[in-house]
Short mmCIF file of C-alpha atoms in Angstrom, two decimals:
data_model
loop_
_atom_site.label_atom_id
_atom_site.label_comp_id
_atom_site.label_asym_id
_atom_site.label_seq_id
_atom_site.Cartn_x
_atom_site.Cartn_y
_atom_site.Cartn_z
CA MET A 1 -0.02 -0.29 0.09
CA LEU A 2 1.41 3.28 -0.74
CA THR A 3 1.76 5.84 2.15
CA VAL A 4 2.31 9.59 1.01
CA TYR A 5 3.71 11.67 4.23
CA SER A 6 5.96 15.14 4.45
CA PRO A 7 8.29 16.28 7.04
CA ASP A 8 6.85 19.30 7.13
CA HIS A 9 4.61 18.22 9.36
CA ILE A 10 7.24 18.97 12.18
CA LYS A 11 6.49 23.08 11.65
CA HIS A 12 3.38 22.39 13.92
CA HIS A 13 5.09 21.56 17.33
CA PRO A 14 3.41 24.00 20.00
CA LYS A 15 4.73 23.04 23.47
CA GLY A 16 1.68 23.08 25.37
CA GLU A 17 -1.79 22.32 25.55
CA LEU A 18 -4.51 23.01 28.13
CA TYR A 19 -5.67 19.85 29.66
CA ALA A 20 -7.38 19.14 32.63
CA GLY A 21 -6.52 22.99 33.72
CA GLU A 22 -2.53 23.20 33.42
CA PHE A 23 -0.70 23.82 30.38
CA VAL A 24 0.72 19.58 29.74
CA THR A 25 3.18 18.93 26.62
CA PRO A 26 0.72 17.78 23.87
CA PHE A 27 -0.69 14.41 23.42
CA GLU A 28 -0.17 15.42 19.75
CA MET A 29 3.17 15.58 19.14
CA PRO A 30 5.32 14.94 16.03
CA ARG A 31 6.58 11.65 17.89
CA ARG A 32 3.61 10.22 16.47
CA MET A 33 4.82 10.21 12.91
CA ASP A 34 8.22 8.81 13.60
CA ILE A 35 6.62 5.67 15.10
CA ILE A 36 3.95 4.88 12.79
CA LEU A 37 6.93 5.25 9.55
CA GLY A 38 9.14 2.83 12.25
CA ARG A 39 6.35 0.29 12.02
CA LEU A 40 5.56 0.59 7.88
CA ALA A 41 9.14 0.11 7.40
CA GLU A 42 9.49 -2.75 9.95
CA THR A 43 6.68 -4.74 8.12
CA GLY A 44 7.27 -3.75 4.33
CA LEU A 45 4.78 -1.69 4.24
CA ASP A 46 7.53 1.08 3.10
CA GLU A 47 6.85 2.94 -0.60
CA VAL A 48 6.69 5.99 1.05
CA VAL A 49 6.24 8.84 -1.59
CA ALA A 50 5.86 12.76 -0.45
CA PRO A 51 2.72 15.05 -1.87
CA GLU A 52 2.45 17.40 -4.69
CA ASP A 53 1.28 20.88 -3.93
CA HIS A 54 -2.14 20.68 -5.29
CA GLY A 55 -2.88 24.51 -4.45
CA MET A 56 -5.58 26.56 -2.69
CA ALA A 57 -8.70 25.01 -4.91
CA PRO A 58 -9.40 22.49 -3.37
CA LEU A 59 -9.48 23.69 0.47
CA ARG A 60 -11.92 26.16 -1.03
CA ARG A 61 -14.21 23.28 -2.03
CA ILE A 62 -14.47 22.63 2.24
CA HIS A 63 -13.37 25.61 3.34
CA GLU A 64 -14.23 29.38 3.72
CA ASN A 65 -12.23 31.90 1.99
CA ASP A 66 -12.48 34.25 5.59
CA PHE A 67 -11.50 30.95 7.39
CA LEU A 68 -8.61 30.37 5.26
CA GLU A 69 -6.95 33.79 5.25
CA PHE A 70 -7.43 33.84 8.90
CA LEU A 71 -5.34 30.38 9.48
CA GLU A 72 -2.73 31.72 6.81
CA THR A 73 -2.26 35.01 8.54
CA CYS A 74 -3.20 34.07 12.45
CA TRP A 75 0.80 33.79 13.12
CA ASP A 76 1.93 36.98 12.26
CA GLN A 77 -1.23 39.17 13.53
CA TRP A 78 -0.69 37.39 16.50
CA VAL A 79 2.94 38.90 16.95
CA ALA A 80 1.68 42.04 15.18
CA ALA A 81 -0.25 42.64 18.36
CA GLY A 82 3.03 41.94 20.54
CA TYR A 83 2.38 38.54 21.74
CA SER A 84 4.75 35.90 21.79
CA HIS A 85 3.78 33.30 23.18
CA GLU A 86 1.37 30.56 21.44
CA VAL A 87 -1.89 31.44 19.79
CA VAL A 88 -4.47 29.88 22.05
CA PRO A 89 -7.87 31.34 22.15
CA SER A 90 -9.58 32.89 25.43
CA VAL A 91 -13.05 34.20 24.83
CA TRP A 92 -15.92 32.91 22.21
CA PRO A 93 -19.08 33.52 20.92
CA ALA A 94 -21.37 31.90 23.37
CA ARG A 95 -24.98 31.75 23.63
CA ARG A 96 -26.54 34.91 22.63
CA MET A 97 -24.06 36.35 21.75
CA GLN A 98 -23.80 37.50 18.18
CA GLN A 99 -21.84 34.73 16.59
CA HIS A 100 -22.19 36.28 12.98
CA ARG A 101 -20.25 38.93 13.61
CA ARG A 102 -16.38 38.71 13.35
CA PRO A 103 -13.65 40.61 15.69
CA GLU A 104 -11.57 42.56 13.60
CA ASP A 105 -8.58 42.29 16.73
CA ILE A 106 -6.60 38.61 16.96
CA ASP A 107 -7.70 37.57 20.46
CA GLY A 108 -11.49 37.63 18.99
CA LYS A 109 -10.53 36.30 15.62
CA VAL A 110 -9.28 33.33 17.76
CA GLY A 111 -11.87 32.96 19.85
CA TYR A 112 -14.33 33.56 16.79
CA TYR A 113 -12.86 30.63 14.26
CA SER A 114 -11.83 28.29 17.20
CA LEU A 115 -14.26 25.71 18.92
CA ALA A 116 -11.61 24.79 21.66
CA ALA A 117 -8.67 25.96 23.75
CA GLU A 118 -7.05 22.77 23.95
CA THR A 119 -5.72 23.41 20.23
CA ALA A 120 -2.43 26.09 20.19
CA ILE A 121 -0.96 27.46 17.14
CA CYS A 122 2.27 27.84 16.15
CA SER A 123 4.39 29.83 13.48
CA GLY A 124 4.61 27.04 11.48
CA THR A 125 1.29 25.98 11.55
CA TRP A 126 0.07 27.07 8.46
CA GLU A 127 2.74 25.43 6.31
CA ALA A 128 1.89 22.19 8.03
CA ALA A 129 -1.31 21.99 7.73
CA ARG A 130 -0.90 22.81 3.78
CA ALA A 131 1.59 19.90 3.76
CA SER A 132 -1.14 17.35 6.06
CA ALA A 133 -4.01 18.52 3.56
CA ASN A 134 -1.46 18.22 0.43
CA VAL A 135 -1.16 14.59 1.55
CA ALA A 136 -4.79 13.69 1.74
CA LEU A 137 -4.88 15.31 -1.83
CA THR A 138 -2.17 13.15 -3.60
CA ALA A 139 -2.96 9.84 -2.25
CA ARG A 140 -6.26 9.93 -3.45
CA LYS A 141 -4.71 11.23 -6.86
CA ALA A 142 -2.73 7.86 -6.31
CA ILE A 143 -6.02 5.91 -6.17
CA ALA A 144 -8.23 8.20 -9.43
CA GLU A 145 -4.79 6.60 -11.00
CA GLY A 146 -5.61 2.95 -10.61
CA CYS A 147 -4.39 1.92 -6.87
CA ASP A 148 -7.04 0.39 -5.23
CA SER A 149 -5.93 2.16 -2.13
CA ALA A 150 -3.34 4.72 -0.30
CA PHE A 151 -2.59 5.62 3.45
CA ALA A 152 -2.28 9.85 3.97
CA LEU A 153 0.05 10.22 6.64
CA CYS A 154 -1.63 13.02 7.73
CA ARG A 155 -0.36 15.45 10.57
CA PRO A 156 -1.85 17.50 11.59
CA PRO A 157 -5.23 15.33 11.47
CA GLY A 158 -7.99 17.06 10.41
CA HIS A 159 -12.06 15.47 11.29
CA HIS A 160 -13.17 18.22 14.33
CA ALA A 161 -11.48 21.02 11.60
CA ALA A 162 -15.28 22.55 10.24
CA ALA A 163 -15.72 24.60 7.13
CA ASP A 164 -14.81 28.12 9.64
CA LEU A 165 -14.02 26.17 12.36
CA TYR A 166 -10.23 24.81 13.83
CA GLY A 167 -9.85 22.40 17.05
CA GLY A 168 -9.51 19.36 18.30
CA TYR A 169 -6.19 19.12 16.78
CA CYS A 170 -7.29 19.99 13.66
CA PHE A 171 -7.17 22.95 11.28
CA LEU A 172 -8.25 21.61 8.00
CA ASN A 173 -10.16 18.56 7.61
CA ASN A 174 -8.50 16.24 5.21
CA ALA A 175 -10.60 13.89 5.05
CA ALA A 176 -13.41 16.10 3.70
CA ILE A 177 -11.05 17.18 1.46
CA ALA A 178 -10.40 14.55 -0.16
CA ALA A 179 -13.74 12.97 -0.54
CA GLN A 180 -14.80 16.78 -2.28
CA ALA A 181 -11.82 15.88 -4.44
CA PHE A 182 -13.04 12.51 -5.35
CA LEU A 183 -16.37 13.74 -6.61
CA ASP A 184 -14.97 17.23 -8.83
CA ASP A 185 -12.70 13.57 -10.25
CA GLY A 186 -16.27 12.54 -11.34
CA ALA A 187 -17.41 10.54 -8.28
CA GLN A 188 -20.99 10.13 -7.78
CA ARG A 189 -21.19 8.96 -4.44
CA VAL A 190 -18.23 8.93 -1.47
CA ALA A 191 -18.69 7.86 2.19
CA ILE A 192 -16.46 8.35 5.08
CA LEU A 193 -16.31 6.02 7.56
CA ASP A 194 -14.25 7.54 11.10
CA VAL A 195 -13.25 5.62 13.67
CA ASP A 196 -11.18 7.91 15.71
CA PHE A 197 -12.66 7.63 19.44
CA HIS A 198 -13.96 11.07 19.36
CA HIS A 199 -16.67 12.32 16.64
CA GLY A 200 -15.70 13.73 13.66
CA ASN A 201 -17.95 16.82 14.29
CA GLY A 202 -16.33 19.02 11.34
CA THR A 203 -16.61 16.32 8.57
CA GLN A 204 -20.40 15.61 9.91
CA ASP A 205 -20.76 19.50 9.73
CA ILE A 206 -19.63 20.25 6.26
CA PHE A 207 -21.77 17.11 4.74
CA PHE A 208 -24.67 16.98 6.89
CA GLN A 209 -26.51 18.58 4.02
CA ARG A 210 -25.36 16.62 1.81
CA ASP A 211 -26.47 13.47 0.02
CA ASP A 212 -23.60 12.79 -2.22
CA VAL A 213 -21.82 11.83 1.14
CA LEU A 214 -22.41 9.45 3.35
CA PHE A 215 -20.93 10.09 7.02
CA LEU A 216 -20.84 8.05 9.48
CA SER A 217 -18.67 7.96 12.87
CA LEU A 218 -17.80 5.78 15.57
CA HIS A 219 -17.34 7.61 19.38
CA GLY A 220 -17.77 8.14 22.82
CA ASP A 221 -20.84 9.57 23.86
CA PRO A 222 -20.38 13.02 23.46
CA ARG A 223 -22.09 13.16 26.95
CA GLN A 224 -18.71 11.76 28.67
CA ALA A 225 -16.13 12.74 25.75
CA PHE A 226 -14.81 15.35 23.28
CA PRO A 227 -15.90 17.03 21.40
CA SER A 228 -19.60 17.22 23.62
CA PHE A 229 -22.12 18.80 21.42
CA LEU A 230 -22.06 16.76 18.36
CA GLY A 231 -22.29 13.18 18.02
CA TYR A 232 -25.66 12.06 18.94
CA GLU A 233 -27.55 9.24 17.45
CA ASP A 234 -30.82 11.86 16.60
CA GLU A 235 -27.69 13.74 14.33
CA THR A 236 -29.22 12.14 10.69
CA GLY A 237 -29.12 15.07 8.07
CA ALA A 238 -31.07 17.73 7.13
CA GLY A 239 -32.59 18.54 3.89
CA ARG A 240 -30.86 16.50 1.03
CA GLY A 241 -28.55 15.01 3.57
CA GLU A 242 -31.61 13.73 5.69
CA GLY A 243 -30.65 10.01 6.46
CA PHE A 244 -27.17 10.17 4.88
CA ASN A 245 -25.14 10.67 8.88
CA GLY A 246 -24.89 8.51 10.86
CA ASN A 247 -23.63 8.25 14.54
CA PHE A 248 -22.85 5.40 17.04
CA PRO A 249 -22.13 6.97 20.17
CA LEU A 250 -20.60 4.18 22.29
CA PRO A 251 -19.97 4.30 26.20
CA PRO A 252 -17.12 4.28 28.49
CA GLY A 253 -15.31 0.66 29.02
CA THR A 254 -16.80 -0.43 24.78
CA ASN A 255 -14.43 -3.74 23.97
CA TYR A 256 -14.13 -4.58 20.60
CA GLY A 257 -17.56 -7.09 20.92
CA GLU A 258 -19.72 -4.06 20.84
CA TRP A 259 -17.41 -1.85 18.69
CA GLY A 260 -17.28 -4.34 15.77
CA ARG A 261 -20.77 -4.75 16.05
CA ALA A 262 -20.93 -1.14 15.49
CA LEU A 263 -18.82 -0.88 12.83
CA GLU A 264 -20.79 -3.94 10.54
CA ILE A 265 -23.38 -2.31 10.92
CA ALA A 266 -21.63 0.95 9.32
CA CYS A 267 -19.99 -1.18 6.79
CA GLN A 268 -23.50 -2.55 5.44
CA ARG A 269 -25.15 0.81 5.68
CA ILE A 270 -21.92 1.93 3.61
CA ALA A 271 -22.45 -1.06 1.07
CA ASP A 272 -26.26 -0.53 0.69
CA TYR A 273 -24.95 3.23 -0.36
CA GLY A 274 -22.76 2.07 -2.97
CA PRO A 275 -20.34 4.59 -3.38
CA ASP A 276 -17.37 4.97 -5.74
CA ALA A 277 -14.96 5.32 -3.00
CA VAL A 278 -14.38 4.69 0.79
CA VAL A 279 -12.46 7.46 2.94
CA ILE A 280 -11.50 5.53 5.86
CA SER A 281 -10.90 8.56 9.63
CA LEU A 282 -8.52 6.18 10.86
CA GLY A 283 -7.97 6.99 14.49
CA VAL A 284 -6.32 4.62 16.84
CA ASP A 285 -7.07 6.69 19.89
CA THR A 286 -10.00 3.70 20.60
CA PHE A 287 -6.64 1.81 21.97
CA LYS A 288 -7.28 0.48 25.49
CA GLU A 289 -4.18 2.27 26.82
CA ASP A 290 -4.69 6.17 24.85
CA PRO A 291 -4.28 8.68 27.45
CA ILE A 292 -7.45 10.64 26.44
CA SER A 293 -9.91 8.11 25.57
CA PHE A 294 -11.96 5.38 27.31
CA PHE A 295 -12.56 2.42 24.74
CA LYS A 296 -11.30 -0.86 25.24
CA LEU A 297 -9.39 -1.99 21.78
CA GLU A 298 -6.53 -4.42 21.66
CA SER A 299 -3.73 -4.29 19.03
CA ASP A 300 -4.92 -7.54 17.37
CA ASP A 301 -8.69 -6.21 16.81
CA TYR A 302 -6.71 -3.36 14.68
CA ARG A 303 -6.18 -6.21 12.40
CA ARG A 304 -9.57 -7.36 12.77
CA TYR A 305 -11.14 -4.79 11.32
CA GLY A 306 -8.99 -3.71 8.67
CA SER A 307 -9.54 -7.02 7.08
CA LEU A 308 -13.86 -6.00 7.53
CA LEU A 309 -13.12 -2.66 5.78
CA ALA A 310 -11.52 -4.84 3.04
CA GLY A 311 -14.72 -6.81 2.70
CA LEU A 312 -16.52 -3.39 1.06
CA ASN A 313 -14.39 -4.24 -2.00
CA LYS A 314 -14.10 -0.73 -2.36
CA PRO A 315 -11.00 2.27 -3.33
CA THR A 316 -9.97 3.22 -0.01
CA LEU A 317 -8.30 6.43 1.14
CA PHE A 318 -6.91 5.78 4.93
CA VAL A 319 -6.26 9.32 6.64
CA MET A 320 -4.42 9.32 9.44
CA GLU A 321 -6.46 11.16 12.26
CA GLY A 322 -5.97 10.94 16.34
CA GLY A 323 -4.27 8.20 18.89
CA TYR A 324 -1.96 9.03 21.71
CA ALA A 325 -0.54 5.96 23.09
CA VAL A 326 2.54 6.80 21.52
CA GLU A 327 4.34 3.80 22.24
CA ALA A 328 1.62 1.47 19.86
CA ILE A 329 0.78 4.15 17.46
CA GLY A 330 2.33 2.58 14.68
CA LEU A 331 1.47 -1.37 15.97
CA ASN A 332 -2.31 -0.10 15.88
CA THR A 333 -2.22 1.99 12.42
CA VAL A 334 -0.38 -0.50 10.54
CA ASN A 335 -2.60 -3.28 11.88
CA VAL A 336 -5.29 -1.99 10.38
CA LEU A 337 -3.60 -1.69 6.86
CA GLN A 338 -2.50 -4.95 7.34
CA GLY A 339 -5.62 -6.01 7.67
CA PHE A 340 -6.77 -4.49 4.88
CA LEU A 341 -4.15 -6.24 2.73
CA ASP A 342 -4.20 -9.35 4.10
CA ARG A 343 -8.17 -10.01 3.18
#
């Protein structure tokens, strides 16, 4: 399986994350990529290529222009305001505040475009986010040119980013950008299956009123897990998109038995939908030792469900999302890919 990867991800390297009331070393760290690359090499899946630059047009198909401009210029505006540390939001347009009016000062803009306080922006964040989107687009192009599958080793991840919001370690929605590129290249229908522990709120928001993308997400119950305000079972789409959004919120302690049954239902829905391509938002923070999640999957379970995904018999793009048990991230991620290839 071809892997697309860019070392430019290292340019996004915040030193701190707000967690449990204090600043800690971010759980989403560059070392995650090193360990995955190492495991790919150990298992012979070492066909790794650099991404092409696909320009801004594919990003604009998903994200609003003013949001992209904000991401590109945020650091410079922050520094121009006299700040020297990383960009962290401090105010948000909460209930009954005028959410449709964008502030002019950088503090207000940061709150306007962010959904949470854990995700810092640093001097290289925009370059890293652009590279990550190009990784996904290049892997998608490989499938369009004949590969039956490809792995986009994206960092920063993307599934929490909406058309005009960043957060949850995400800035550009790589999976959504790739799915739209499939459609723009002639596909009639695309399915996105999000197996990250956290609900893909950004992807849901982007496609909620559309029927050309089926979005399904297995995740921790939002009553007890980030992002807290989306991911409920009754969120099924709106307008043309009614019935094309499916959420499988699962409780603390969920093991592969329960999780796997939900995945089988999701796979059947994908089969019934009949997409031209499938995009997997591949988060492995469902692992039992993940520090910010509460599912109990074992390493062998990732190989099992990789095989199940292969049973869809569709061109499949894997897009890397979360996974914060860093020592095990390579094993678990590559187990999914090996299970898929060993079908």
